[in-house]
Coordinates of C-alpha atoms in Angstrom, one line a residue:
M1 CA -38.6 27.4 -33.1
K2 CA -36.0 27.8 -30.4
L3 CA -34.2 30.3 -32.5
I4 CA -37.4 32.4 -33.0
I5 CA -38.1 32.4 -29.3
A6 CA -34.5 33.4 -28.5
C7 CA -34.8 36.3 -31.1
L8 CA -38.1 37.5 -29.6
A9 CA -36.7 37.4 -26.1
A10 CA -33.6 39.4 -27.2
L11 CA -35.9 41.9 -29.0
L12 CA -38.1 42.3 -26.0
G13 CA -35.0 42.8 -23.9
V14 CA -34.0 45.8 -26.1
I15 CA -37.5 47.3 -26.3
L16 CA -38.9 47.0 -22.8
P17 CA -36.2 48.9 -20.9
S18 CA -36.6 51.8 -23.3
M19 CA -40.3 52.1 -22.7
S20 CA -41.5 54.8 -20.4
A21 CA -42.8 53.5 -17.1
A22 CA -46.4 54.3 -16.3
Y23 CA -47.0 56.1 -13.0
T24 CA -50.2 57.3 -11.4
V25 CA -50.7 61.1 -11.0
Y26 CA -53.0 62.5 -8.4
V27 CA -54.3 66.1 -8.5
T28 CA -56.3 67.8 -5.8
N29 CA -59.1 70.0 -7.0
E30 CA -59.9 72.4 -4.2
K31 CA -63.1 73.9 -5.4
D32 CA -65.0 70.7 -6.3
N33 CA -63.5 68.7 -3.4
T34 CA -62.1 65.9 -5.5
V35 CA -58.9 64.2 -6.6
S36 CA -58.3 63.5 -10.3
V37 CA -56.4 60.3 -11.0
L38 CA -54.3 60.1 -14.2
D39 CA -52.2 57.6 -16.0
S40 CA -48.8 59.2 -16.8
E41 CA -48.4 57.1 -20.0
T42 CA -51.8 57.7 -21.6
L43 CA -52.1 61.2 -20.1
E44 CA -55.8 60.6 -19.4
V45 CA -57.9 60.9 -16.4
T46 CA -58.8 57.4 -15.2
D47 CA -60.8 58.2 -12.1
T48 CA -62.2 61.0 -9.9
I49 CA -62.7 60.5 -6.2
N50 CA -64.6 62.7 -3.6
V51 CA -62.2 63.4 -0.8
G52 CA -63.8 66.2 1.3
Q53 CA -63.9 70.0 1.7
R54 CA -61.1 71.9 0.0
P55 CA -58.3 69.4 -0.6
R56 CA -54.9 71.0 -1.2
G57 CA -51.5 69.4 -0.2
I58 CA -51.1 65.8 -1.4
L59 CA -48.4 63.2 -1.3
V60 CA -47.9 59.4 -1.7
S61 CA -46.3 57.2 0.9
K62 CA -42.8 55.8 0.2
D63 CA -44.1 52.4 -0.8
G64 CA -46.8 53.9 -3.0
A65 CA -49.6 52.2 -1.0
Q66 CA -51.2 55.2 0.6
L67 CA -52.3 58.6 -0.5
Y68 CA -52.2 61.5 2.0
I69 CA -54.4 64.6 1.4
C70 CA -54.7 67.8 3.4
V71 CA -58.5 68.4 3.6
S72 CA -58.2 71.9 4.7
D73 CA -61.8 72.9 5.5
E74 CA -62.3 69.7 7.5
D75 CA -59.2 70.2 9.6
T76 CA -57.8 66.8 8.9
V77 CA -55.5 64.7 6.7
K78 CA -57.3 61.8 5.0
V79 CA -55.4 58.7 4.0
F80 CA -56.6 56.6 1.0
D81 CA -55.6 53.2 -0.3
T82 CA -54.0 53.8 -3.7
A83 CA -55.1 50.3 -5.0
T84 CA -58.8 50.8 -4.2
L85 CA -59.0 54.6 -3.8
K86 CA -61.0 54.0 -0.7
L87 CA -60.6 56.0 2.5
L88 CA -58.6 54.1 5.1
H89 CA -58.6 56.6 8.0
T90 CA -58.0 60.2 9.0
L91 CA -55.0 61.8 10.9
P92 CA -55.2 64.5 13.5
S93 CA -53.7 67.3 11.5
G94 CA -54.6 70.4 13.5
P95 CA -56.6 73.3 12.0
D96 CA -56.4 74.2 8.3
P97 CA -53.7 71.9 7.0
E98 CA -52.3 73.1 3.8
Q99 CA -48.9 71.6 3.0
F100 CA -47.0 68.7 4.6
A101 CA -43.9 66.5 4.3
L102 CA -43.2 62.9 5.1
H103 CA -40.0 61.8 6.8
P104 CA -37.7 59.9 4.4
S105 CA -38.3 56.8 6.5
G106 CA -42.0 57.1 5.9
N107 CA -42.9 58.2 9.3
P108 CA -43.8 60.7 10.9
L109 CA -45.7 63.4 8.9
Y110 CA -45.1 67.1 9.4
I111 CA -48.1 69.3 8.8
A112 CA -48.4 73.1 8.5
N113 CA -51.5 74.6 10.3
E114 CA -52.1 78.0 8.8
D115 CA -54.7 79.2 11.2
D116 CA -52.9 78.1 14.4
N117 CA -49.3 79.0 13.7
L118 CA -48.1 75.5 14.4
V119 CA -46.4 72.6 12.7
T120 CA -48.1 69.4 13.8
V121 CA -46.1 66.2 13.9
V122 CA -48.1 63.0 13.5
D123 CA -47.1 59.3 13.7
V124 CA -48.8 57.8 10.7
E125 CA -48.8 54.3 12.2
T126 CA -50.3 55.0 15.6
Q127 CA -52.2 58.1 14.3
L128 CA -51.2 60.1 17.3
V129 CA -49.8 63.6 17.6
L130 CA -46.1 63.6 18.6
A131 CA -45.6 67.3 18.8
E132 CA -47.0 70.7 18.1
I133 CA -44.3 73.2 17.2
P134 CA -45.0 77.0 17.4
V135 CA -43.7 78.8 14.3
G136 CA -44.4 82.1 12.6
V137 CA -47.6 83.6 11.4
E138 CA -49.5 81.7 8.7
P139 CA -47.2 78.6 8.2
E140 CA -47.5 77.2 4.7
G141 CA -44.6 75.4 3.1
V142 CA -43.0 72.3 4.6
A143 CA -39.9 70.4 3.4
I144 CA -37.7 67.9 5.0
S145 CA -33.9 67.4 4.4
P146 CA -32.9 64.2 2.6
D147 CA -31.2 63.0 5.7
G148 CA -34.4 63.5 7.8
K149 CA -32.6 65.7 10.3
V150 CA -34.2 69.1 9.5
V151 CA -37.8 70.2 8.7
I152 CA -38.3 73.6 7.1
N153 CA -41.5 75.6 7.6
T154 CA -42.2 78.8 5.8
S155 CA -44.4 81.4 7.5
E156 CA -46.2 83.7 5.0
T157 CA -46.7 86.7 7.3
T158 CA -43.4 86.4 9.3
N159 CA -41.5 86.0 6.0
M160 CA -39.1 83.4 7.4
A161 CA -37.9 79.9 6.8
H162 CA -37.8 78.1 10.1
F163 CA -35.2 75.3 10.6
I164 CA -36.7 72.7 12.9
D165 CA -34.6 69.8 14.5
T166 CA -36.5 66.6 14.0
D167 CA -35.2 65.1 17.2
S168 CA -35.9 67.9 19.6
Y169 CA -38.8 69.5 17.7
E170 CA -37.2 72.9 18.4
I171 CA -36.5 75.7 16.0
V172 CA -32.7 76.0 15.6
E173 CA -32.6 78.9 13.1
N174 CA -34.8 81.4 11.3
V175 CA -33.8 82.8 7.9
L176 CA -35.4 85.9 6.6
V177 CA -36.8 85.7 3.0
D178 CA -38.9 87.9 0.8
Q179 CA -42.6 88.6 1.3
R180 CA -45.1 85.7 1.6
P181 CA -43.0 82.6 1.3
R182 CA -45.1 79.7 -0.1
Y183 CA -42.9 76.7 -0.8
A184 CA -39.5 75.2 0.2
Q185 CA -37.5 72.6 -1.7
F186 CA -34.1 71.0 -0.9
T187 CA -31.6 69.8 -3.5
D188 CA -31.2 66.0 -3.4
D189 CA -27.8 66.3 -1.7
G190 CA -29.3 68.5 1.0
S191 CA -26.8 71.3 0.5
L192 CA -29.2 74.0 -0.8
L193 CA -32.7 75.1 0.0
F194 CA -34.9 77.1 -2.3
V195 CA -37.8 79.2 -0.8
S196 CA -40.3 80.9 -3.1
A197 CA -41.8 84.3 -2.2
E198 CA -45.1 84.9 -3.8
I199 CA -45.4 88.7 -3.2
G200 CA -41.7 89.3 -3.1
G201 CA -41.4 87.8 -6.6
T202 CA -38.2 85.9 -5.8
V203 CA -36.7 82.6 -4.8
T204 CA -34.2 82.7 -2.0
V205 CA -31.3 80.3 -2.2
I206 CA -30.1 79.2 1.3
D207 CA -26.9 77.4 2.2
V208 CA -28.3 74.7 4.5
A209 CA -25.1 74.1 6.5
K210 CA -24.6 77.8 7.2
H211 CA -28.3 78.8 7.5
E212 CA -27.5 81.7 5.3
A213 CA -29.2 83.2 2.2
I214 CA -26.6 83.2 -0.6
H215 CA -28.6 84.4 -3.6
K216 CA -32.0 85.6 -4.8
I217 CA -33.4 84.5 -8.1
T218 CA -35.4 87.2 -9.8
F219 CA -37.7 87.0 -12.8
E220 CA -38.6 89.3 -15.7
I221 CA -41.0 88.5 -18.5
P222 CA -41.4 91.0 -21.3
G223 CA -44.9 92.4 -21.5
L224 CA -46.0 91.2 -18.1
P225 CA -46.1 93.5 -15.0
D226 CA -44.0 92.5 -12.0
E227 CA -47.0 91.9 -9.8
T228 CA -48.2 89.0 -12.0
I229 CA -44.9 87.1 -11.4
Q230 CA -45.7 85.2 -8.2
P231 CA -43.3 82.3 -7.5
V232 CA -45.0 79.4 -5.7
G233 CA -44.0 75.7 -6.4
V234 CA -40.3 74.8 -6.9
K235 CA -38.8 71.6 -8.1
V236 CA -35.1 70.7 -8.7
T237 CA -33.7 67.9 -10.9
A238 CA -31.9 65.1 -9.1
D239 CA -28.5 66.3 -10.3
G240 CA -29.3 69.9 -9.2
S241 CA -28.7 71.2 -12.7
I242 CA -32.1 72.7 -13.3
I243 CA -34.6 74.5 -11.0
Y244 CA -38.2 74.8 -12.1
V245 CA -40.3 77.6 -10.5
A246 CA -44.1 78.0 -11.0
L247 CA -44.9 81.7 -11.4
G248 CA -48.6 81.8 -10.6
P249 CA -50.6 84.3 -12.5
A250 CA -47.7 84.8 -15.0
N251 CA -48.9 81.4 -16.4
R252 CA -45.3 80.3 -16.8
V253 CA -42.7 77.9 -15.4
A254 CA -39.2 79.4 -15.1
V255 CA -36.3 77.2 -16.1
V256 CA -33.3 78.2 -13.9
D257 CA -29.7 77.1 -14.1
G258 CA -28.9 75.2 -10.9
K259 CA -25.3 76.4 -10.8
T260 CA -25.5 80.1 -11.9
F261 CA -29.1 80.7 -10.8
E262 CA -29.7 82.4 -14.1
V263 CA -33.1 82.1 -15.8
L264 CA -32.7 80.1 -19.0
D265 CA -36.3 80.1 -20.3
Y266 CA -40.0 80.6 -19.5
L267 CA -42.4 77.8 -20.4
L268 CA -46.0 78.9 -21.1
V269 CA -48.4 76.6 -19.2
G270 CA -52.0 77.1 -18.0
Q271 CA -53.5 79.9 -16.0
R272 CA -52.3 80.5 -12.4
V273 CA -49.7 77.7 -12.3
W274 CA -49.3 76.6 -8.6
Q275 CA -47.6 73.3 -7.7
M276 CA -45.5 70.8 -9.6
A277 CA -44.4 67.1 -9.4
F278 CA -41.9 65.0 -11.3
T279 CA -42.4 61.5 -12.4
P280 CA -39.8 59.3 -10.5
D281 CA -37.6 59.0 -13.6
Q282 CA -37.9 62.8 -14.0
K283 CA -38.8 62.5 -17.7
F284 CA -41.9 64.6 -17.1
L285 CA -43.0 67.4 -14.8
F286 CA -46.7 68.0 -14.1
T287 CA -48.0 71.5 -13.1
T288 CA -51.4 72.4 -11.6
N289 CA -53.1 75.4 -13.2
G290 CA -55.8 76.7 -10.9
N291 CA -57.7 79.1 -13.1
S292 CA -57.8 77.0 -16.4
N293 CA -58.7 73.8 -14.5
D294 CA -56.0 71.8 -16.1
I295 CA -52.5 70.4 -15.7
S296 CA -49.6 70.9 -18.1
V297 CA -47.1 68.2 -19.0
I298 CA -43.5 69.3 -19.4
D299 CA -41.1 67.1 -21.3
V300 CA -37.9 67.6 -19.2
A301 CA -35.4 66.6 -21.7
R302 CA -36.9 68.8 -24.4
Q303 CA -37.8 71.6 -22.0
K304 CA -41.2 71.8 -23.8
V305 CA -44.8 71.7 -22.7
T306 CA -46.3 68.8 -24.6
K307 CA -49.9 68.5 -23.4
S308 CA -52.7 70.1 -21.3
I309 CA -55.2 67.8 -19.5
Q310 CA -58.5 69.0 -18.1
V311 CA -59.1 68.0 -14.5
G312 CA -61.4 69.3 -11.8
Q313 CA -62.1 72.9 -10.6
Q314 CA -59.1 74.8 -9.3
P315 CA -56.4 72.1 -9.2
W316 CA -54.0 72.9 -6.4
G317 CA -51.6 70.0 -5.5
V318 CA -50.1 67.2 -7.5
A319 CA -48.3 64.0 -6.5
V320 CA -47.0 61.1 -8.5
S321 CA -46.7 57.4 -7.4
P322 CA -43.1 56.3 -6.6
N323 CA -43.4 53.1 -8.6

């Protein structure tokens, strides 16, 4: 009997580490005012919660306990308990919050206010506004450096990436990018910043230390007019080797070499692909497809779309639990 138990224990020790971890995936559906909740292992919707008018940006707290949602038409950020999916409280976001970023420490929260040309900084514990930072016209994308020292905001009409010091709340540099910048993403080492330009059709690569644009990634898909190629969401693998770019109405995700910045492939996903999120182990990448009302699942190792999952109407943002 002892031998059988020992063998079973050894067998489990081999099998269990190789099994994929199950994470919770959250998708904002901006037209039907809900969030779809999915299991990353079964790839099925497990719950749908009503969250308020026009939810867009979404993220999960560092400990996985709280879910933050930009409820744009209610001019607030709502905070939900991930265990119960119940509303805990709201945060004073400023008008029309669209995207936001959480400091690596877990506090504070930096929120873009599109209608007010501000970035609002909110203490998530005291629920008080710490600062309102004037930026360019129609602020949209928000990203924070891995060391927590710099916040980036992209302004759609001013066509700039604003570098904001997190200590002084002052803009220290403005970098011109192409028309209608929508999203900003750092590499994990903080050395590079990628800014997508929806109308410009490019992704600008910025040297963070020098505050200089060093390259522009362009896209060309046979059979598609240039105006359908509209870069929005950007994600980078932890080692910086691959950059994924959601190309909006082109219905594709570009796979880009992180060293040469050459496009390696285009993956066909749903209609009007918008935002993306990795699982923490980066085995899968989820995309929101606003016009086909689904999300696509990309197997990162195989560089292949493996599944489409129906969610609510006009899925916009996606976030995955950290554990």
